[in-house]
Every structure is written in C-alpha cells, then in structure tokens.
mmCIF file of C-alpha atoms in Angstrom:
data_model
loop_
_atom_site.group_PDB
_atom_site.id
_atom_site.type_symbol
_atom_site.label_atom_id
_atom_site.label_comp_id
_atom_site.label_asym_id
_atom_site.label_seq_id
_atom_site.Cartn_x
_atom_site.Cartn_y
_atom_site.Cartn_z
ATOM 1 C CA MET A 30 56.527 100.317 -14.428
ATOM 2 C CA SER A 31 54.233 97.339 -14.030
ATOM 3 C CA THR A 32 55.017 94.096 -12.233
ATOM 4 C CA ASN A 33 53.412 90.679 -12.636
ATOM 5 C CA ARG A 34 52.226 89.789 -9.321
ATOM 6 C CA CYS A 35 49.386 87.532 -8.282
ATOM 7 C CA PRO A 36 46.518 89.189 -6.479
ATOM 8 C CA GLU A 37 46.551 88.301 -2.836
ATOM 9 C CA ILE A 38 43.807 85.988 -1.906
ATOM 10 C CA ARG A 39 42.179 86.528 1.349
ATOM 11 C CA PRO A 40 39.305 83.972 2.345
ATOM 12 C CA SER A 41 36.215 85.943 3.335
ATOM 13 C CA ALA A 42 34.243 85.158 6.383
ATOM 14 C CA VAL A 43 31.475 83.835 4.117
ATOM 15 C CA GLY A 44 33.410 81.550 2.571
ATOM 16 C CA LEU A 45 35.046 80.133 5.485
ATOM 17 C CA THR A 46 31.560 79.541 6.903
ATOM 18 C CA LEU A 47 30.540 77.666 3.961
ATOM 19 C CA LEU A 48 33.666 75.457 3.906
ATOM 20 C CA LEU A 49 33.014 74.585 7.725
ATOM 21 C CA ALA A 50 29.458 73.804 7.169
ATOM 22 C CA MET A 51 30.231 71.504 4.091
ATOM 23 C CA ALA A 52 32.965 69.728 6.290
ATOM 24 C CA LEU A 53 30.371 69.177 9.401
ATOM 25 C CA ALA A 54 27.872 68.174 6.831
ATOM 26 C CA VAL A 55 30.328 65.573 5.361
ATOM 27 C CA ALA A 56 31.707 64.339 8.747
ATOM 28 C CA SER A 57 28.111 63.831 10.232
ATOM 29 C CA CYS A 58 26.913 61.587 7.296
ATOM 30 C CA GLY A 59 27.722 58.515 9.145
ATOM 31 C CA ASP A 60 27.014 55.576 6.880
ATOM 32 C CA GLY A 61 26.314 57.792 3.915
ATOM 33 C CA SER A 62 22.862 56.659 3.443
ATOM 34 C CA GLY A 63 21.671 60.105 4.089
ATOM 35 C CA GLU A 64 18.937 58.689 6.306
ATOM 36 C CA ALA A 65 18.476 57.640 9.847
ATOM 37 C CA SER A 66 17.830 53.756 10.389
ATOM 38 C CA PRO A 67 14.585 53.176 11.694
ATOM 39 C CA GLN A 68 14.684 51.659 15.437
ATOM 40 C CA VAL A 69 12.773 48.623 16.387
ATOM 41 C CA ASP A 70 9.849 49.091 18.644
ATOM 42 C CA GLU A 71 11.248 46.289 21.106
ATOM 43 C CA ASN A 72 8.365 46.672 23.700
ATOM 44 C CA ALA A 73 5.595 46.270 20.935
ATOM 45 C CA PHE A 74 7.197 43.162 19.474
ATOM 46 C CA VAL A 75 7.632 41.343 22.890
ATOM 47 C CA GLN A 76 3.788 42.343 23.721
ATOM 48 C CA MET A 77 2.739 40.910 20.268
ATOM 49 C CA ALA A 78 4.858 37.703 20.958
ATOM 50 C CA LEU A 79 3.397 37.185 24.675
ATOM 51 C CA GLN A 80 -0.153 37.608 23.150
ATOM 52 C CA ALA A 81 0.300 35.016 20.218
ATOM 53 C CA THR A 82 -1.409 31.832 20.410
ATOM 54 C CA CYS A 83 -0.098 28.215 19.528
ATOM 55 C CA THR A 84 3.359 29.247 21.247
ATOM 56 C CA ASP A 85 3.763 26.108 23.742
ATOM 57 C CA ILE A 86 6.952 24.666 21.922
ATOM 58 C CA LYS A 87 8.593 28.210 21.267
ATOM 59 C CA ASN A 88 8.151 31.556 20.982
ATOM 60 C CA LYS A 89 11.382 33.636 19.920
ATOM 61 C CA LEU A 90 12.101 37.055 18.882
ATOM 62 C CA TYR A 91 15.419 38.225 17.053
ATOM 63 C CA GLU A 92 16.408 41.731 16.502
ATOM 64 C CA ILE A 93 18.659 41.866 13.401
ATOM 65 C CA ASP A 94 20.817 44.958 12.705
ATOM 66 C CA GLN A 95 18.659 46.983 15.135
ATOM 67 C CA THR A 96 16.050 47.574 11.952
ATOM 68 C CA LEU A 97 14.451 43.984 11.601
ATOM 69 C CA VAL A 98 12.773 41.467 13.803
ATOM 70 C CA LEU A 99 12.311 37.851 13.220
ATOM 71 C CA SER A 100 9.476 36.271 15.216
ATOM 72 C CA ASP A 101 9.623 32.247 15.351
ATOM 73 C CA ARG A 102 6.913 30.297 17.022
ATOM 74 C CA ALA A 103 5.346 26.884 17.276
ATOM 75 C CA GLY A 104 3.097 24.822 19.090
ATOM 76 C CA ASN A 105 0.658 22.037 19.232
ATOM 77 C CA CYS A 106 -2.195 23.192 17.261
ATOM 78 C CA PRO A 107 -4.164 21.722 14.556
ATOM 79 C CA ASP A 108 -3.715 24.684 12.108
ATOM 80 C CA ALA A 109 -1.150 27.351 12.150
ATOM 81 C CA SER A 110 1.241 25.031 14.132
ATOM 82 C CA TYR A 111 4.438 27.208 13.212
ATOM 83 C CA SER A 112 5.069 30.540 11.879
ATOM 84 C CA GLN A 113 8.431 32.733 11.025
ATOM 85 C CA VAL A 114 7.607 36.203 10.216
ATOM 86 C CA LEU A 115 10.257 38.893 9.187
ATOM 87 C CA TYR A 116 9.314 42.448 10.173
ATOM 88 C CA GLY A 117 10.679 45.989 9.777
ATOM 89 C CA ALA A 118 10.980 48.343 12.559
ATOM 90 C CA THR A 119 7.293 47.892 13.542
ATOM 91 C CA VAL A 120 4.785 45.218 14.061
ATOM 92 C CA ASP A 121 2.856 46.648 11.083
ATOM 93 C CA ASP A 122 5.898 46.104 8.711
ATOM 94 C CA VAL A 123 5.645 42.544 7.563
ATOM 95 C CA TYR A 124 8.179 41.907 5.049
ATOM 96 C CA CYS A 125 8.218 37.993 4.698
ATOM 97 C CA ARG A 126 6.372 34.822 6.420
ATOM 98 C CA ASN A 127 6.791 31.000 6.504
ATOM 99 C CA GLN A 128 3.803 29.381 8.158
ATOM 100 C CA ASP A 129 1.590 26.489 8.478
ATOM 101 C CA SER A 130 -2.102 26.896 7.232
ATOM 102 C CA ILE A 131 -4.968 25.106 6.469
ATOM 103 C CA ASP A 132 -3.871 24.642 2.758
ATOM 104 C CA GLY A 133 -0.455 23.639 3.904
ATOM 105 C CA PRO A 134 2.856 25.469 4.217
ATOM 106 C CA VAL A 135 2.910 29.141 3.058
ATOM 107 C CA LYS A 136 6.091 31.056 2.445
ATOM 108 C CA ARG A 137 6.172 34.359 0.822
ATOM 109 C CA CYS A 138 8.180 37.702 0.728
ATOM 110 C CA ASP A 139 6.225 40.959 -0.161
ATOM 111 C CA VAL A 140 9.694 42.940 0.185
ATOM 112 C CA ILE A 141 11.702 40.865 -2.385
ATOM 113 C CA GLY A 142 14.770 42.195 -1.077
ATOM 114 C CA TYR A 143 14.857 40.223 2.089
ATOM 115 C CA GLN A 144 13.880 36.988 0.385
ATOM 116 C CA SER A 145 17.460 35.797 0.517
ATOM 117 C CA MET A 146 18.191 36.850 4.153
ATOM 118 C CA PHE A 147 14.872 35.248 5.239
ATOM 119 C CA ASP A 148 15.863 31.961 3.502
ATOM 120 C CA ILE A 149 18.981 31.751 5.367
ATOM 121 C CA MET A 150 17.350 32.796 8.744
ATOM 122 C CA ILE A 151 14.721 30.039 8.581
ATOM 123 C CA ALA A 152 17.231 27.401 7.613
ATOM 124 C CA ASN A 153 19.223 28.048 10.588
ATOM 125 C CA LEU A 154 17.136 29.078 13.285
ATOM 126 C CA ASP A 155 19.059 26.808 15.851
ATOM 127 C CA LYS A 156 22.194 28.875 15.353
ATOM 128 C CA PRO A 157 22.776 32.259 17.621
ATOM 129 C CA ASP A 158 23.545 34.340 14.452
ATOM 130 C CA LEU A 159 20.741 32.687 12.412
ATOM 131 C CA GLY A 160 23.305 32.080 9.771
ATOM 132 C CA LEU A 161 23.619 35.494 8.792
ATOM 133 C CA GLY A 162 27.417 35.694 10.282
ATOM 134 C CA ALA A 163 29.687 38.503 11.594
ATOM 135 C CA ALA A 164 28.477 41.149 9.207
ATOM 136 C CA HIS A 165 25.052 41.131 10.818
ATOM 137 C CA SER A 166 24.092 41.822 14.572
ATOM 138 C CA VAL A 167 21.564 39.365 16.225
ATOM 139 C CA LYS A 168 19.995 40.410 19.626
ATOM 140 C CA VAL A 169 17.699 37.989 21.300
ATOM 141 C CA LEU A 170 14.425 39.636 22.474
ATOM 142 C CA LEU A 171 12.315 36.926 23.482
ATOM 143 C CA ASN A 172 13.319 33.332 24.116
#
C-alpha cells in the first residue's frame, strides 16, 4: 500500500551556514554601496591651510559628509587674492576650484559630478551649512 506523503526536509548544517553567512553579509552592507567611504585626512588639510599664502583676510576649512573638504581663503595680494577649492579625502584629490588669477577669475570642476554642489557652497560661504541643508554634514576644521 502506497501513501502520498511529502518527504521530510531537514536543513543541513551546510545550508544553515550558507543562509547565516548571507544574512550577515546583507546586514553588514551599511549604505548599500559595498564600498567604505574614504575618511578625510584632517591633519593634512589643516597643515596645508596653515602653510598657505595670502590668507590675511580668511583661511577656512570645512569637512563635508566626512568625505570632502572645502578650502576658502582670501588675502590682500596683487594676484591670487582668493581661492575656494573642493577636495576629496586627500589634499591631492582636487575636484573643483574657484580662484583669482593673473588672467582674472577662473572656475572649473574636473569632477563634473560636484559642479552643482560646489556652486551652492561658494554662493553660501557665509552660512554654517554652506547652503547644503540638513541632508549634508558640515564640520569646521579651521576657522
């Protein structure tokens, strides 16, 4: 006599281990980007700013979202009297710049994805959040 019973399914140790590993991997993804955000080398930026010339009017540094740095400096100089530079995590990562030059004002973004954000920041240098709003964090590194 034959009975129609479903076979009993028992999870194997290997299957449970794989399931647990997948659950842990998904839980540890954080923001879902799969990459750790680079951390700003704050000390290197402060040292760079302290060694900059033409800073008798202002010499400020802002860390944005823990991944970018905006330098804002100005001074009484015949040339290069002001400069705003947007950096990535290191002083070598120059994304955008707005500056005085012997040929007049120069503004450019080599990393086009930051052009709009840079424009907002340089238009709002007098605001604590640089005009970026609550969606971004802004920390003063040098004032």
